[in-house]
Tab-separated table of C-alpha atoms in Angstrom:
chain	number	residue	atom	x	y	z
A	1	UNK	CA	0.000	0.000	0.000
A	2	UNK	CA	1.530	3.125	-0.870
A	3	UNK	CA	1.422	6.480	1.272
A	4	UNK	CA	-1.580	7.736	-1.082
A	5	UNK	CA	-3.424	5.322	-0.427
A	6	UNK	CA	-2.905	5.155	3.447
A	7	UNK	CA	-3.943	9.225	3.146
A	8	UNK	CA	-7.308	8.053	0.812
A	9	UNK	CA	-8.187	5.409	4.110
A	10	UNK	CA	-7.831	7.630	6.733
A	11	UNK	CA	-9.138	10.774	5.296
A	12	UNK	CA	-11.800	8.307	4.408
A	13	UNK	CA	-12.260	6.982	8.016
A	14	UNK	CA	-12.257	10.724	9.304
A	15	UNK	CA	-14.330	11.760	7.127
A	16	UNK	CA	-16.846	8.757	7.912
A	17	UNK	CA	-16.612	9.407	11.852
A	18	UNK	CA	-17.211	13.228	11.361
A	19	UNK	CA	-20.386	13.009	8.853
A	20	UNK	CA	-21.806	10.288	11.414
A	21	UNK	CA	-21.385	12.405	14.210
A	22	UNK	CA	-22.339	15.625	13.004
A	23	UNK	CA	-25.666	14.328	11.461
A	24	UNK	CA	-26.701	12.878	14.944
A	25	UNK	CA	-25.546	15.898	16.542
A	26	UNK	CA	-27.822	18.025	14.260
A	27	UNK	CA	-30.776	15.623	14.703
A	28	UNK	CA	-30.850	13.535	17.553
A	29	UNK	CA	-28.625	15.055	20.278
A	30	UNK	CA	-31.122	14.442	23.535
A	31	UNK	CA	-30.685	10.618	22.674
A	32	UNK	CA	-27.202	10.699	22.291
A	33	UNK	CA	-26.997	12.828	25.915
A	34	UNK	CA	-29.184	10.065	27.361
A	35	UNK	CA	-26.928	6.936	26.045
A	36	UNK	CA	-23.872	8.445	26.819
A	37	UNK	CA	-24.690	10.736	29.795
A	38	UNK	CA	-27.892	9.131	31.885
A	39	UNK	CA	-30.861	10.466	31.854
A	40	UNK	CA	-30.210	12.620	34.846
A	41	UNK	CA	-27.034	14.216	33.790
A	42	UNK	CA	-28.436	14.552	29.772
A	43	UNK	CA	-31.734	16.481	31.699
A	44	UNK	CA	-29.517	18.923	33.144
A	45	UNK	CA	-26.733	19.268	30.014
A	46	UNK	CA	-30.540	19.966	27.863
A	47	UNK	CA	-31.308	23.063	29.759
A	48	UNK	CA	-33.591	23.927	32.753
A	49	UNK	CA	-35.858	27.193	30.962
A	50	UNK	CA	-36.925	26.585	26.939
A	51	UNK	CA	-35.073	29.799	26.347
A	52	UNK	CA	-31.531	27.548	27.591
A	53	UNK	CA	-33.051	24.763	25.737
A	54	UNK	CA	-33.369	25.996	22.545
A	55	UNK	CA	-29.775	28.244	22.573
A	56	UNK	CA	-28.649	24.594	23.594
A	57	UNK	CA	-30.691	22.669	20.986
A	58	UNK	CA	-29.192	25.691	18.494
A	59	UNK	CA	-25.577	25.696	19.401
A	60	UNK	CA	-25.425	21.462	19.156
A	61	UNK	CA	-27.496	22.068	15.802
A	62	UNK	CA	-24.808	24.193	14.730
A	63	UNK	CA	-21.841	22.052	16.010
A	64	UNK	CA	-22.947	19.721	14.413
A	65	UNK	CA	-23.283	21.136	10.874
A	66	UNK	CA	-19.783	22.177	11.474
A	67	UNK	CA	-18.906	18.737	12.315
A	68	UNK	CA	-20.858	17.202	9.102
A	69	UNK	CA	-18.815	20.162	7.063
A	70	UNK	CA	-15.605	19.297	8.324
A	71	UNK	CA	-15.862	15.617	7.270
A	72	UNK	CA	-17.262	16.716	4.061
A	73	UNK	CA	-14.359	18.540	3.066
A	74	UNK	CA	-12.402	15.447	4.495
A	75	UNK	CA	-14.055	13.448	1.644
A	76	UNK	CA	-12.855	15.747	-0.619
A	77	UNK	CA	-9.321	16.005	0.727
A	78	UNK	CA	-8.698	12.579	0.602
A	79	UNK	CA	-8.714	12.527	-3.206
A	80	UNK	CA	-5.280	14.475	-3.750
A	81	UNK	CA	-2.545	13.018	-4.831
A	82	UNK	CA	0.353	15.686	-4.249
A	83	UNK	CA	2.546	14.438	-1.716
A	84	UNK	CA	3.472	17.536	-0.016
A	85	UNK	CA	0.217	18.571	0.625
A	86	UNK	CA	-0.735	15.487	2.079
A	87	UNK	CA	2.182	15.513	4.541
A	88	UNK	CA	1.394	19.089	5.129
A	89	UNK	CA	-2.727	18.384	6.153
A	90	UNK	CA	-1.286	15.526	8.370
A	91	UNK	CA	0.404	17.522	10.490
A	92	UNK	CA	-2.224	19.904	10.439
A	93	UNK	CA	-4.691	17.371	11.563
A	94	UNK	CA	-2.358	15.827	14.317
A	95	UNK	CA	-1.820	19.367	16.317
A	96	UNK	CA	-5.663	20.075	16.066
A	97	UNK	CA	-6.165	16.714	17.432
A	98	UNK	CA	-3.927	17.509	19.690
A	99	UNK	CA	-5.187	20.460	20.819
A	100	UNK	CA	-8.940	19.429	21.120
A	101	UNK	CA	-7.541	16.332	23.560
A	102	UNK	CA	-5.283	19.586	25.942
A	103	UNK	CA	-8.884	21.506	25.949
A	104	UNK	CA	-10.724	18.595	26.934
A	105	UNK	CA	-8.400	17.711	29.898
A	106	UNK	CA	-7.575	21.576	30.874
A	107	UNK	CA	-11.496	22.495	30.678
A	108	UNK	CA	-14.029	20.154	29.790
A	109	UNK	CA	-12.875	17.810	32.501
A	110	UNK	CA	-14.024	21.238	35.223
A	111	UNK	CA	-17.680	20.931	34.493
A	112	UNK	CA	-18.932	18.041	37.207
A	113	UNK	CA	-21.843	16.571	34.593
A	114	UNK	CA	-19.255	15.566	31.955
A	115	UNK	CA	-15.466	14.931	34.067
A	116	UNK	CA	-16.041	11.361	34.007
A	117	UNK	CA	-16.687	11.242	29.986
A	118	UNK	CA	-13.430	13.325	29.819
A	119	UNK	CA	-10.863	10.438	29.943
A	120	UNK	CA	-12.738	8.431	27.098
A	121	UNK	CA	-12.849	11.485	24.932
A	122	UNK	CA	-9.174	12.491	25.303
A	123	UNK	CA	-8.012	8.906	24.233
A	124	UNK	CA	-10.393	8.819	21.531
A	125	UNK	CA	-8.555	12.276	20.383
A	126	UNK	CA	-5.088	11.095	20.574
A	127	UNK	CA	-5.826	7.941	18.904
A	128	UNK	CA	-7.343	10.150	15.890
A	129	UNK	CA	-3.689	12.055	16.299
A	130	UNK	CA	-1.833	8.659	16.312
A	131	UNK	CA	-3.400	7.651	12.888
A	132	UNK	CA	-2.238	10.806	11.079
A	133	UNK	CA	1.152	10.253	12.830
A	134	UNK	CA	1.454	6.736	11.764
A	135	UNK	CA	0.676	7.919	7.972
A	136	UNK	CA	3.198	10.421	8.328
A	137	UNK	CA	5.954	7.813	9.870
A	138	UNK	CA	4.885	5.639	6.838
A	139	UNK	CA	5.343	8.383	4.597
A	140	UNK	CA	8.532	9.158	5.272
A	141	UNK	CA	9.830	5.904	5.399
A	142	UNK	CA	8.225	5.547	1.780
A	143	UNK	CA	10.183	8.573	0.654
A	144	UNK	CA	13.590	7.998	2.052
A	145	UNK	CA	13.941	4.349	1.449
């Protein structure tokens, strides 16, 4: 398998992951707080007046159209073929992975309802880091061998 097509997979895996998640988040986000939260903790992330619930039910609507967006353009990325600019998104994709997994631990892990959902999210970011930063290890390899 050659570095191109490593890039294709995981752009295409991204890219699956991020249209999945964005069109639940959109459509179907007080199910997802009750399987992952409780129903407790999801009844207090929803909002306590309809005014919160609705700037909630907005702002998640919203996230998730920029979630569905982002994996969108990931299906489009994944069809280039120059080498540099493959190498060049990877490493832009591995320091905002990075990133998202230091905000999660610095200040998503503060708010009581969702600390203990914290851990699970961080690893899931830095395993989405470690698969850009395999392809790049497997790129280089490819180009100075």
């Amino acid at each position: 398998m050659s570095s191109s097509q490593a890039f294709t997979m995981i752009c295409l895996l991204h890219s699956l992951i991020a249209i999945t998640s964005g069109t639940l988040m959109m459509f179907h986000m007080e199910k997802i707080y009750t399987f992952t939260h409780g129903i407790e903790t999801a009844n207090k992330l929803m909002g306590s007046t309809p005014h919160d619930q609705l700037l909630i039910k907005t702002s998640d609507s919203f996230s998730g159209l920029l979630l569905f967006v982002i994996g969108f353009l990931l299906l489009m990325v994944c069809f280039v073929k120059d080498r540099d600019f493959q190498s060049f998104f990877a490493k832009g994709c591995v320091v905002l992975h990075v990133f998202m997994a230091l905000w999660r631990f610095w200040f998503e892990r503060r708010v009581e309802d969702l600390a203990w959902d914290c851990i699970r999210q961080t690893v899931g970011d830095i395993v989405l880091a470690l698969s850009w930063v395999f392809f790049l290890l497997y790129s280089w390899r490819e180009k100075y061998d």
